PDB file of C-alpha atoms in Angstrom:
ATOM      1  CA  MET A   1      -5.487 -27.061  14.525  1.00  0.00           C
ATOM      2  CA  ILE A   2      -7.876 -26.162  11.729  1.00  0.00           C
ATOM      3  CA  VAL A   3      -6.380 -25.252   8.368  1.00  0.00           C
ATOM      4  CA  TYR A   4      -8.552 -23.220   6.013  1.00  0.00           C
ATOM      5  CA  TYR A   5      -7.071 -23.657   2.566  1.00  0.00           C
ATOM      6  CA  ASN A   6      -7.830 -22.233  -0.854  1.00  0.00           C
ATOM      7  CA  PRO A   7      -7.832 -25.119  -3.366  1.00  0.00           C
ATOM      8  CA  LEU A   8      -7.363 -22.661  -6.242  1.00  0.00           C
ATOM      9  CA  ALA A   9      -4.147 -21.199  -4.833  1.00  0.00           C
ATOM     10  CA  ALA A  10      -0.763 -22.074  -6.354  1.00  0.00           C
ATOM     11  CA  ASN A  11      -2.297 -23.017  -9.704  1.00  0.00           C
ATOM     12  CA  LYS A  12      -4.919 -25.229  -8.047  1.00  0.00           C
ATOM     13  CA  LYS A  13      -2.437 -26.969  -5.722  1.00  0.00           C
ATOM     14  CA  GLY A  14      -3.811 -25.416  -2.547  1.00  0.00           C
ATOM     15  CA  LEU A  15      -4.760 -28.739  -0.962  1.00  0.00           C
ATOM     16  CA  GLU A  16      -1.311 -30.140  -1.685  1.00  0.00           C
ATOM     17  CA  TYR A  17       0.262 -27.222   0.177  1.00  0.00           C
ATOM     18  CA  ALA A  18      -2.179 -27.577   3.064  1.00  0.00           C
ATOM     19  CA  GLU A  19      -1.143 -31.216   3.489  1.00  0.00           C
ATOM     20  CA  LYS A  20       2.439 -30.046   4.047  1.00  0.00           C
ATOM     21  CA  ILE A  21       1.387 -28.391   7.305  1.00  0.00           C
ATOM     22  CA  LYS A  22       1.057 -31.858   8.810  1.00  0.00           C
ATOM     23  CA  GLU A  23       4.849 -32.130   8.620  1.00  0.00           C
ATOM     24  CA  LEU A  24       5.243 -28.966  10.717  1.00  0.00           C
ATOM     25  CA  ALA A  25       2.542 -29.463  13.315  1.00  0.00           C
ATOM     26  CA  ASP A  26       2.687 -31.614  16.435  1.00  0.00           C
ATOM     27  CA  GLU A  27      -1.090 -31.793  16.807  1.00  0.00           C
ATOM     28  CA  LYS A  28      -4.098 -33.115  14.952  1.00  0.00           C
ATOM     29  CA  ILE A  29      -5.006 -31.156  11.825  1.00  0.00           C
ATOM     30  CA  GLU A  30      -8.384 -30.678  10.202  1.00  0.00           C
ATOM     31  CA  LEU A  31      -8.501 -29.315   6.653  1.00  0.00           C
ATOM     32  CA  ARG A  32     -11.395 -27.130   5.521  1.00  0.00           C
ATOM     33  CA  ASP A  33     -12.057 -25.471   2.173  1.00  0.00           C
ATOM     34  CA  VAL A  34     -11.994 -21.713   2.885  1.00  0.00           C
ATOM     35  CA  ARG A  35     -14.561 -21.121   0.126  1.00  0.00           C
ATOM     36  CA  GLU A  36     -17.147 -23.065   2.081  1.00  0.00           C
ATOM     37  CA  THR A  37     -16.724 -21.088   5.314  1.00  0.00           C
ATOM     38  CA  SER A  38     -17.496 -17.467   6.109  1.00  0.00           C
ATOM     39  CA  TYR A  39     -14.512 -15.516   7.384  1.00  0.00           C
ATOM     40  CA  GLU A  40     -16.486 -14.410  10.430  1.00  0.00           C
ATOM     41  CA  GLU A  41     -16.946 -18.093  11.301  1.00  0.00           C
ATOM     42  CA  ILE A  42     -13.185 -18.594  11.154  1.00  0.00           C
ATOM     43  CA  LEU A  43     -12.786 -16.129  14.031  1.00  0.00           C
ATOM     44  CA  LYS A  44     -15.229 -18.193  16.093  1.00  0.00           C
ATOM     45  CA  THR A  45     -13.301 -21.423  15.538  1.00  0.00           C
ATOM     46  CA  GLU A  46     -11.848 -22.906  18.709  1.00  0.00           C
ATOM     47  CA  GLY A  47      -8.153 -23.735  18.775  1.00  0.00           C
ATOM     48  CA  LYS A  48      -5.363 -22.682  16.446  1.00  0.00           C
ATOM     49  CA  VAL A  49      -6.416 -21.397  13.019  1.00  0.00           C
ATOM     50  CA  VAL A  50      -4.266 -21.371   9.890  1.00  0.00           C
ATOM     51  CA  LEU A  51      -5.010 -19.661   6.569  1.00  0.00           C
ATOM     52  CA  CYS A  52      -3.352 -21.494   3.691  1.00  0.00           C
ATOM     53  CA  GLY A  53      -3.257 -19.656   0.370  1.00  0.00           C
ATOM     54  CA  GLY A  54      -1.723 -16.688  -1.372  1.00  0.00           C
ATOM     55  CA  ASP A  55      -1.870 -12.922  -1.005  1.00  0.00           C
ATOM     56  CA  GLY A  56      -5.479 -13.014  -2.202  1.00  0.00           C
ATOM     57  CA  THR A  57      -6.462 -15.304   0.668  1.00  0.00           C
ATOM     58  CA  ILE A  58      -5.081 -12.828   3.217  1.00  0.00           C
ATOM     59  CA  SER A  59      -6.727  -9.918   1.432  1.00  0.00           C
ATOM     60  CA  ARG A  60     -10.141 -11.563   1.339  1.00  0.00           C
ATOM     61  CA  PHE A  61      -9.865 -12.433   5.028  1.00  0.00           C
ATOM     62  CA  VAL A  62      -9.017  -8.919   6.254  1.00  0.00           C
ATOM     63  CA  ASN A  63     -11.647  -7.374   3.997  1.00  0.00           C
ATOM     64  CA  SER A  64     -14.344  -9.753   5.196  1.00  0.00           C
ATOM     65  CA  VAL A  65     -14.033  -9.222   8.953  1.00  0.00           C
ATOM     66  CA  ASP A  66     -14.570  -5.940  10.770  1.00  0.00           C
ATOM     67  CA  VAL A  67     -12.390  -6.483  13.818  1.00  0.00           C
ATOM     68  CA  ILE A  68      -9.864  -9.187  14.690  1.00  0.00           C
ATOM     69  CA  PRO A  69      -9.633  -9.520  18.483  1.00  0.00           C
ATOM     70  CA  ASP A  70      -6.107  -9.009  19.842  1.00  0.00           C
ATOM     71  CA  ASP A  71      -6.265 -12.335  21.672  1.00  0.00           C
ATOM     72  CA  ARG A  72      -7.332 -14.292  18.559  1.00  0.00           C
ATOM     73  CA  GLU A  73      -4.200 -15.647  16.907  1.00  0.00           C
ATOM     74  CA  ILE A  74      -4.375 -16.240  13.167  1.00  0.00           C
ATOM     75  CA  TYR A  75      -1.555 -18.106  11.432  1.00  0.00           C
ATOM     76  CA  TYR A  76      -0.615 -18.161   7.751  1.00  0.00           C
ATOM     77  CA  PHE A  77       0.988 -20.814   5.557  1.00  0.00           C
ATOM     78  CA  PRO A  78       1.905 -19.630   2.039  1.00  0.00           C
ATOM     79  CA  ALA A  79       0.513 -21.491  -0.957  1.00  0.00           C
ATOM     80  CA  GLY A  80       0.224 -18.836  -3.629  1.00  0.00           C
ATOM     81  CA  THR A  81       2.107 -18.056  -6.838  1.00  0.00           C
ATOM     82  CA  GLY A  82       2.817 -14.355  -6.329  1.00  0.00           C
ATOM     83  CA  ASN A  83       3.552 -14.404  -2.588  1.00  0.00           C
ATOM     84  CA  ASP A  84       4.613 -10.762  -2.384  1.00  0.00           C
ATOM     85  CA  PHE A  85       3.620 -10.639   1.280  1.00  0.00           C
ATOM     86  CA  LEU A  86       5.961 -13.551   1.986  1.00  0.00           C
ATOM     87  CA  ARG A  87       8.818 -11.938   0.050  1.00  0.00           C
ATOM     88  CA  ASP A  88       8.394  -8.784   2.037  1.00  0.00           C
ATOM     89  CA  ILE A  89       8.414 -10.231   5.538  1.00  0.00           C
ATOM     90  CA  GLY A  90      11.154 -12.780   4.767  1.00  0.00           C
ATOM     91  CA  LYS A  91       9.804 -15.643   6.846  1.00  0.00           C
ATOM     92  CA  ASP A  92       8.690 -19.193   6.172  1.00  0.00           C
ATOM     93  CA  GLY A  93       6.752 -22.005   7.827  1.00  0.00           C
ATOM     94  CA  LEU A  94       3.751 -21.128   9.981  1.00  0.00           C
ATOM     95  CA  ILE A  95       3.632 -17.346  10.348  1.00  0.00           C
ATOM     96  CA  LEU A  96       1.704 -15.472  13.035  1.00  0.00           C
ATOM     97  CA  LEU A  97      -0.348 -13.091  10.896  1.00  0.00           C
ATOM     98  CA  ASN A  98      -1.702 -10.713  13.545  1.00  0.00           C
ATOM     99  CA  PRO A  99       1.134  -8.110  13.574  1.00  0.00           C
ATOM    100  CA  TYR A 100       0.863  -7.729   9.804  1.00  0.00           C
ATOM    101  CA  ILE A 101      -2.903  -7.303   9.540  1.00  0.00           C
ATOM    102  CA  LYS A 102      -3.310  -4.819  12.375  1.00  0.00           C
ATOM    103  CA  ASP A 103      -3.597  -1.104  11.512  1.00  0.00           C
ATOM    104  CA  LEU A 104      -3.658  -1.646   7.755  1.00  0.00           C
ATOM    105  CA  PRO A 105      -3.964   1.297   5.364  1.00  0.00           C
ATOM    106  CA  THR A 106      -7.236   1.663   3.480  1.00  0.00           C
ATOM    107  CA  ALA A 107      -7.931   2.541  -0.134  1.00  0.00           C
ATOM    108  CA  GLU A 108     -10.997   4.145  -1.655  1.00  0.00           C
ATOM    109  CA  ILE A 109     -11.655   3.158  -5.266  1.00  0.00           C
ATOM    110  CA  LYS A 110     -14.880   3.888  -7.107  1.00  0.00           C
ATOM    111  CA  GLY A 111     -16.719   4.409  -3.831  1.00  0.00           C
ATOM    112  CA  LYS A 112     -15.569   1.144  -2.253  1.00  0.00           C
ATOM    113  CA  THR A 113     -13.120   0.838   0.659  1.00  0.00           C
ATOM    114  CA  TYR A 114     -10.402  -1.840   0.810  1.00  0.00           C
ATOM    115  CA  LYS A 115      -7.904  -2.771   3.498  1.00  0.00           C
ATOM    116  CA  VAL A 116      -4.541  -3.048   1.752  1.00  0.00           C
ATOM    117  CA  ILE A 117      -2.025  -5.824   2.415  1.00  0.00           C
ATOM    118  CA  ASN A 118       0.737  -5.089  -0.116  1.00  0.00           C
ATOM    119  CA  GLY A 119      -0.316  -2.172  -2.266  1.00  0.00           C
ATOM    120  CA  ILE A 120      -2.149  -0.666  -5.197  1.00  0.00           C
ATOM    121  CA  GLY A 121      -0.905  -0.940  -8.762  1.00  0.00           C
ATOM    122  CA  TYR A 122      -2.017   1.831 -11.117  1.00  0.00           C
ATOM    123  CA  GLY A 123      -0.841   2.166 -14.678  1.00  0.00           C
ATOM    124  CA  VAL A 124       0.829  -0.507 -16.766  1.00  0.00           C
ATOM    125  CA  ASP A 125       0.816  -2.846 -13.735  1.00  0.00           C
ATOM    126  CA  GLY A 126      -2.967  -2.590 -13.510  1.00  0.00           C
ATOM    127  CA  TYR A 127      -3.126  -3.151 -17.266  1.00  0.00           C
ATOM    128  CA  CYS A 128      -1.090  -6.368 -16.859  1.00  0.00           C
ATOM    129  CA  CYS A 129      -3.481  -7.688 -14.211  1.00  0.00           C
ATOM    130  CA  GLU A 130      -6.469  -6.887 -16.409  1.00  0.00           C
ATOM    131  CA  GLN A 131      -4.943  -8.696 -19.376  1.00  0.00           C
ATOM    132  CA  GLY A 132      -3.949 -11.612 -17.135  1.00  0.00           C
ATOM    133  CA  ASP A 133      -7.557 -11.985 -15.983  1.00  0.00           C
ATOM    134  CA  ILE A 134      -8.681 -12.089 -19.619  1.00  0.00           C
ATOM    135  CA  GLN A 135      -6.147 -14.796 -20.438  1.00  0.00           C
ATOM    136  CA  ARG A 136      -7.127 -16.871 -17.394  1.00  0.00           C
ATOM    137  CA  ALA A 137     -10.775 -16.750 -18.436  1.00  0.00           C
ATOM    138  CA  ARG A 138      -9.819 -18.177 -21.827  1.00  0.00           C
ATOM    139  CA  SER A 139      -7.246 -20.802 -20.840  1.00  0.00           C
ATOM    140  CA  ASP A 140      -5.847 -22.822 -17.927  1.00  0.00           C
ATOM    141  CA  LYS A 141      -2.284 -22.091 -19.014  1.00  0.00           C
ATOM    142  CA  PRO A 142      -0.124 -20.028 -16.618  1.00  0.00           C
ATOM    143  CA  VAL A 143      -0.202 -16.306 -17.345  1.00  0.00           C
ATOM    144  CA  ASN A 144       3.078 -14.775 -18.537  1.00  0.00           C
ATOM    145  CA  TYR A 145       2.968 -11.305 -17.000  1.00  0.00           C
ATOM    146  CA  THR A 146       6.419 -10.406 -18.316  1.00  0.00           C
ATOM    147  CA  ALA A 147       5.245 -10.933 -21.886  1.00  0.00           C
ATOM    148  CA  ILE A 148       2.098  -8.916 -21.170  1.00  0.00           C
ATOM    149  CA  ALA A 149       4.175  -6.060 -19.740  1.00  0.00           C
ATOM    150  CA  ILE A 150       6.534  -5.973 -22.738  1.00  0.00           C
ATOM    151  CA  LYS A 151       3.651  -5.933 -25.192  1.00  0.00           C
ATOM    152  CA  GLY A 152       1.859  -3.309 -23.123  1.00  0.00           C
ATOM    153  CA  VAL A 153       4.832  -0.957 -22.958  1.00  0.00           C
ATOM    154  CA  LEU A 154       5.631  -1.334 -26.664  1.00  0.00           C
ATOM    155  CA  TYR A 155       2.153  -1.255 -28.140  1.00  0.00           C
ATOM    156  CA  ASP A 156      -1.038  -1.293 -26.100  1.00  0.00           C
ATOM    157  CA  PHE A 157      -0.626   0.740 -22.917  1.00  0.00           C
ATOM    158  CA  LYS A 158      -0.462   4.505 -23.199  1.00  0.00           C
ATOM    159  CA  PRO A 159       0.987   6.447 -20.237  1.00  0.00           C
ATOM    160  CA  ALA A 160      -1.225   9.065 -18.591  1.00  0.00           C
ATOM    161  CA  ASN A 161      -0.662  12.463 -17.065  1.00  0.00           C
ATOM    162  CA  ALA A 162      -1.151  12.459 -13.304  1.00  0.00           C
ATOM    163  CA  VAL A 163      -1.870  14.701 -10.362  1.00  0.00           C
ATOM    164  CA  ILE A 164      -0.660  13.239  -7.067  1.00  0.00           C
ATOM    165  CA  ILE A 165      -1.491  14.796  -3.701  1.00  0.00           C
ATOM    166  CA  VAL A 166       0.442  13.636  -0.628  1.00  0.00           C
ATOM    167  CA  ASP A 167      -0.581  15.065   2.745  1.00  0.00           C
ATOM    168  CA  GLY A 168      -2.050  18.081   1.018  1.00  0.00           C
ATOM    169  CA  LYS A 169       0.945  18.819  -1.246  1.00  0.00           C
ATOM    170  CA  LYS A 170       0.260  18.641  -4.984  1.00  0.00           C
ATOM    171  CA  TYR A 171       2.597  17.140  -7.594  1.00  0.00           C
ATOM    172  CA  GLU A 172       2.043  16.922 -11.363  1.00  0.00           C
ATOM    173  CA  TYR A 173       3.650  14.452 -13.787  1.00  0.00           C
ATOM    174  CA  LYS A 174       3.632  13.784 -17.526  1.00  0.00           C
ATOM    175  CA  LYS A 175       3.708  10.362 -19.195  1.00  0.00           C
ATOM    176  CA  VAL A 176       3.194   8.279 -16.052  1.00  0.00           C
ATOM    177  CA  TRP A 177       3.741   4.538 -16.520  1.00  0.00           C
ATOM    178  CA  LEU A 178       3.336   3.503 -12.887  1.00  0.00           C
ATOM    179  CA  ALA A 179       1.811   5.245  -9.865  1.00  0.00           C
ATOM    180  CA  PRO A 180       1.398   2.620  -7.116  1.00  0.00           C
ATOM    181  CA  THR A 181       1.002   3.346  -3.420  1.00  0.00           C
ATOM    182  CA  MET A 182       2.495   0.701  -1.184  1.00  0.00           C
ATOM    183  CA  ASN A 183       2.185  -0.725   2.308  1.00  0.00           C
ATOM    184  CA  GLY A 184       4.973  -3.241   1.622  1.00  0.00           C
ATOM    185  CA  ARG A 185       7.920  -3.367  -0.766  1.00  0.00           C
ATOM    186  CA  TYR A 186       6.716  -5.937  -3.292  1.00  0.00           C
ATOM    187  CA  TYR A 187       3.817  -6.363  -5.664  1.00  0.00           C
ATOM    188  CA  GLY A 188       3.112  -7.939  -9.050  1.00  0.00           C
ATOM    189  CA  GLY A 189       4.784 -11.261  -8.269  1.00  0.00           C
ATOM    190  CA  GLY A 190       8.220 -10.032  -7.213  1.00  0.00           C
ATOM    191  CA  MET A 191       8.602  -6.398  -8.256  1.00  0.00           C
ATOM    192  CA  CYS A 192      10.378  -4.505  -5.455  1.00  0.00           C
ATOM    193  CA  VAL A 193       8.801  -1.203  -6.419  1.00  0.00           C
ATOM    194  CA  THR A 194       9.339   0.593  -3.071  1.00  0.00           C
ATOM    195  CA  PRO A 195      12.487  -0.977  -1.565  1.00  0.00           C
ATOM    196  CA  ASN A 196      12.585   1.457   1.379  1.00  0.00           C
ATOM    197  CA  GLN A 197       8.983   0.943   2.502  1.00  0.00           C
ATOM    198  CA  ASP A 198       8.541  -0.873   5.830  1.00  0.00           C
ATOM    199  CA  ARG A 199       5.059  -2.273   6.412  1.00  0.00           C
ATOM    200  CA  LEU A 200       5.631  -2.215  10.183  1.00  0.00           C
ATOM    201  CA  ASN A 201       7.175   1.259  10.392  1.00  0.00           C
ATOM    202  CA  PRO A 202       6.034   2.815  13.693  1.00  0.00           C
ATOM    203  CA  GLU A 203       4.647   5.946  12.016  1.00  0.00           C
ATOM    204  CA  ARG A 204       2.576   3.792   9.623  1.00  0.00           C
ATOM    205  CA  LYS A 205       3.674   5.819   6.623  1.00  0.00           C
ATOM    206  CA  ILE A 206       2.905   4.587   3.121  1.00  0.00           C
ATOM    207  CA  THR A 207       4.851   5.266  -0.083  1.00  0.00           C
ATOM    208  CA  VAL A 208       3.669   6.383  -3.501  1.00  0.00           C
ATOM    209  CA  ALA A 209       6.022   5.617  -6.401  1.00  0.00           C
ATOM    210  CA  ILE A 210       6.008   7.399  -9.751  1.00  0.00           C
ATOM    211  CA  TRP A 211       7.613   6.118 -12.974  1.00  0.00           C
ATOM    212  CA  HIS A 212       7.256   8.994 -15.402  1.00  0.00           C
ATOM    213  CA  THR A 213       8.508  11.046 -18.359  1.00  0.00           C
ATOM    214  CA  ALA A 214      10.515   8.311 -20.141  1.00  0.00           C
ATOM    215  CA  GLY A 215       9.643   6.958 -23.590  1.00  0.00           C
ATOM    216  CA  LYS A 216       8.653   3.359 -24.207  1.00  0.00           C
ATOM    217  CA  PHE A 217      12.089   2.001 -25.146  1.00  0.00           C
ATOM    218  CA  LYS A 218      13.859   3.638 -22.200  1.00  0.00           C
ATOM    219  CA  THR A 219      11.109   2.341 -19.928  1.00  0.00           C
ATOM    220  CA  LEU A 220      11.442  -1.167 -21.340  1.00  0.00           C
ATOM    221  CA  THR A 221      15.241  -1.331 -21.056  1.00  0.00           C
ATOM    222  CA  ARG A 222      15.152  -0.263 -17.405  1.00  0.00           C
ATOM    223  CA  PHE A 223      12.027  -2.106 -16.347  1.00  0.00           C
ATOM    224  CA  SER A 224      13.775  -5.322 -15.267  1.00  0.00           C
ATOM    225  CA  SER A 225      15.682  -3.366 -12.594  1.00  0.00           C
ATOM    226  CA  ILE A 226      12.436  -3.075 -10.625  1.00  0.00           C
ATOM    227  CA  PHE A 227      12.643  -6.723  -9.559  1.00  0.00           C
ATOM    228  CA  LYS A 228      15.746  -5.987  -7.454  1.00  0.00           C
ATOM    229  CA  GLY A 229      14.682  -2.505  -6.416  1.00  0.00           C
ATOM    230  CA  GLU A 230      17.535  -1.011  -8.449  1.00  0.00           C
ATOM    231  CA  HIS A 231      15.235   1.217 -10.499  1.00  0.00           C
ATOM    232  CA  ILE A 232      15.331   3.897  -7.795  1.00  0.00           C
ATOM    233  CA  LYS A 233      18.767   4.971  -9.025  1.00  0.00           C
ATOM    234  CA  TYR A 234      17.131   6.292 -12.203  1.00  0.00           C
ATOM    235  CA  THR A 235      16.064   9.555 -10.624  1.00  0.00           C
ATOM    236  CA  ASP A 236      15.375  11.123 -14.013  1.00  0.00           C
ATOM    237  CA  MET A 237      12.311   8.916 -14.393  1.00  0.00           C
ATOM    238  CA  PHE A 238      11.488   7.490 -10.975  1.00  0.00           C
ATOM    239  CA  GLU A 239      10.751   8.932  -7.534  1.00  0.00           C
ATOM    240  CA  THR A 240       8.995   8.025  -4.313  1.00  0.00           C
ATOM    241  CA  ILE A 241       7.113  10.136  -1.784  1.00  0.00           C
ATOM    242  CA  GLU A 242       6.312   9.008   1.764  1.00  0.00           C
ATOM    243  CA  GLY A 243       3.239  10.183   3.588  1.00  0.00           C
ATOM    244  CA  TYR A 244      -0.029   9.367   5.264  1.00  0.00           C
ATOM    245  CA  ASP A 245      -2.714  10.451   2.821  1.00  0.00           C
ATOM    246  CA  VAL A 246      -2.231   9.847  -0.917  1.00  0.00           C
ATOM    247  CA  GLU A 247      -4.519  10.681  -3.814  1.00  0.00           C
ATOM    248  CA  VAL A 248      -3.627   9.759  -7.394  1.00  0.00           C
ATOM    249  CA  ARG A 249      -5.574  11.093 -10.382  1.00  0.00           C
ATOM    250  CA  PHE A 250      -4.980  10.142 -14.007  1.00  0.00           C
ATOM    251  CA  ASP A 251      -6.270  12.184 -16.921  1.00  0.00           C
ATOM    252  CA  ARG A 252      -7.919   9.096 -18.425  1.00  0.00           C
ATOM    253  CA  PRO A 253      -9.380   5.841 -17.063  1.00  0.00           C
ATOM    254  CA  THR A 254      -6.789   3.119 -16.456  1.00  0.00           C
ATOM    255  CA  PRO A 255      -6.946  -0.411 -14.956  1.00  0.00           C
ATOM    256  CA  LEU A 256      -5.951  -0.698 -11.303  1.00  0.00           C
ATOM    257  CA  GLN A 257      -5.144  -3.629  -9.040  1.00  0.00           C
ATOM    258  CA  VAL A 258      -5.356  -3.768  -5.260  1.00  0.00           C
ATOM    259  CA  ASP A 259      -3.580  -6.821  -3.827  1.00  0.00           C
ATOM    260  CA  GLY A 260      -4.161  -8.645  -7.111  1.00  0.00           C
ATOM    261  CA  GLU A 261      -7.829  -7.751  -7.569  1.00  0.00           C
ATOM    262  CA  THR A 262      -8.328  -5.952 -10.869  1.00  0.00           C
ATOM    263  CA  ILE A 263     -10.601  -2.919 -11.181  1.00  0.00           C
ATOM    264  CA  SER A 264     -11.094  -1.482 -14.686  1.00  0.00           C
ATOM    265  CA  ASN A 265     -11.588   2.097 -15.829  1.00  0.00           C
ATOM    266  CA  VAL A 266     -10.302   3.889 -12.728  1.00  0.00           C
ATOM    267  CA  GLU A 267      -9.686   7.639 -12.917  1.00  0.00           C
ATOM    268  CA  SER A 268      -8.422   8.108  -9.345  1.00  0.00           C
ATOM    269  CA  TYR A 269      -7.812   6.407  -6.018  1.00  0.00           C
ATOM    270  CA  THR A 270      -7.053   7.445  -2.450  1.00  0.00           C
ATOM    271  CA  MET A 271      -4.971   5.472   0.039  1.00  0.00           C
ATOM    272  CA  ARG A 272      -4.696   6.456   3.694  1.00  0.00           C
ATOM    273  CA  SER A 273      -2.472   5.232   6.480  1.00  0.00           C
ATOM    274  CA  SER A 274      -4.150   3.880   9.587  1.00  0.00           C
ATOM    275  CA  ALA A 275      -2.488   6.779  11.407  1.00  0.00           C
ATOM    276  CA  VAL A 276      -4.884   9.193   9.659  1.00  0.00           C
ATOM    277  CA  SER A 277      -8.014   7.617  11.123  1.00  0.00           C
ATOM    278  CA  LYS A 278      -6.401   7.562  14.560  1.00  0.00           C
ATOM    279  CA  THR A 279      -5.626  11.269  14.525  1.00  0.00           C
ATOM    280  CA  ALA A 280      -8.093  13.635  16.138  1.00  0.00           C
ATOM    281  CA  GLU A 281     -10.770  14.981  13.805  1.00  0.00           C
ATOM    282  CA  GLY A 282      -9.405  12.957  10.898  1.00  0.00           C
ATOM    283  CA  LYS A 283      -6.422  15.231  10.242  1.00  0.00           C
ATOM    284  CA  GLN A 284      -3.257  13.592   8.949  1.00  0.00           C
ATOM    285  CA  PRO A 285      -0.242  13.530  11.253  1.00  0.00           C
ATOM    286  CA  GLN A 286       2.328  16.281  10.769  1.00  0.00           C
ATOM    287  CA  THR A 287       5.280  15.219   8.640  1.00  0.00           C
ATOM    288  CA  VAL A 288       8.728  15.629  10.145  1.00  0.00           C
TER     289      VAL A 288
END
């Protein structure tokens, strides 16, 4: 068994986590730094392969290889800090990754295409990731995203107006705080923003969520409910729309994050289910 680990994962404790795999395996283990190996080479490795890291490690893997052969088993051992993928699937130990990285949705952002593991954050969540990156560049101290979010809502982040198009149907919203589109339920280190989304749903639908209209203090007092998925009861300020083809446009540039990778000054993004590309002539499937 060859374990490709990210030494920077889990606040630079990636190797420590990789060593724990020895307690689970009944075969010889070789540890390799994933940064020193191309992801295409990983697919050519003989024997069992394990990726050890966080959500970012999975994201970089799927976005670095074109096709993963059906008969090539890839395993995953979590060693990250956010671990939203792990929260969503509810498993532990060595996890067979293949069912979860097949037929992923894709996002188009500023002319670049990404395969999406968990989802896209657009709005104050993207702002938090951008500010977190700035703090990490200045200090080795852990980033407090809760504090960033509170400060953002109260002072620095200004909600945008949005146009959202789902499978050709247009929706318009004022004062949008969040407009993520999700493949899974969780993002942002434990926020259950789309509690009814199933990443393995047979139709391969995705879900766009909209937090809108409310003022800053109402938003702040209800924001903590998102960690348990209880925010969906506030229908006066939150709604979700399922579909296959989602486009989100803001009326001003706003930071965005896709599986933890921050992209600044984004005016719009598109996210499409894998079902769209599999439909004849590129037309989205008919909604029921």
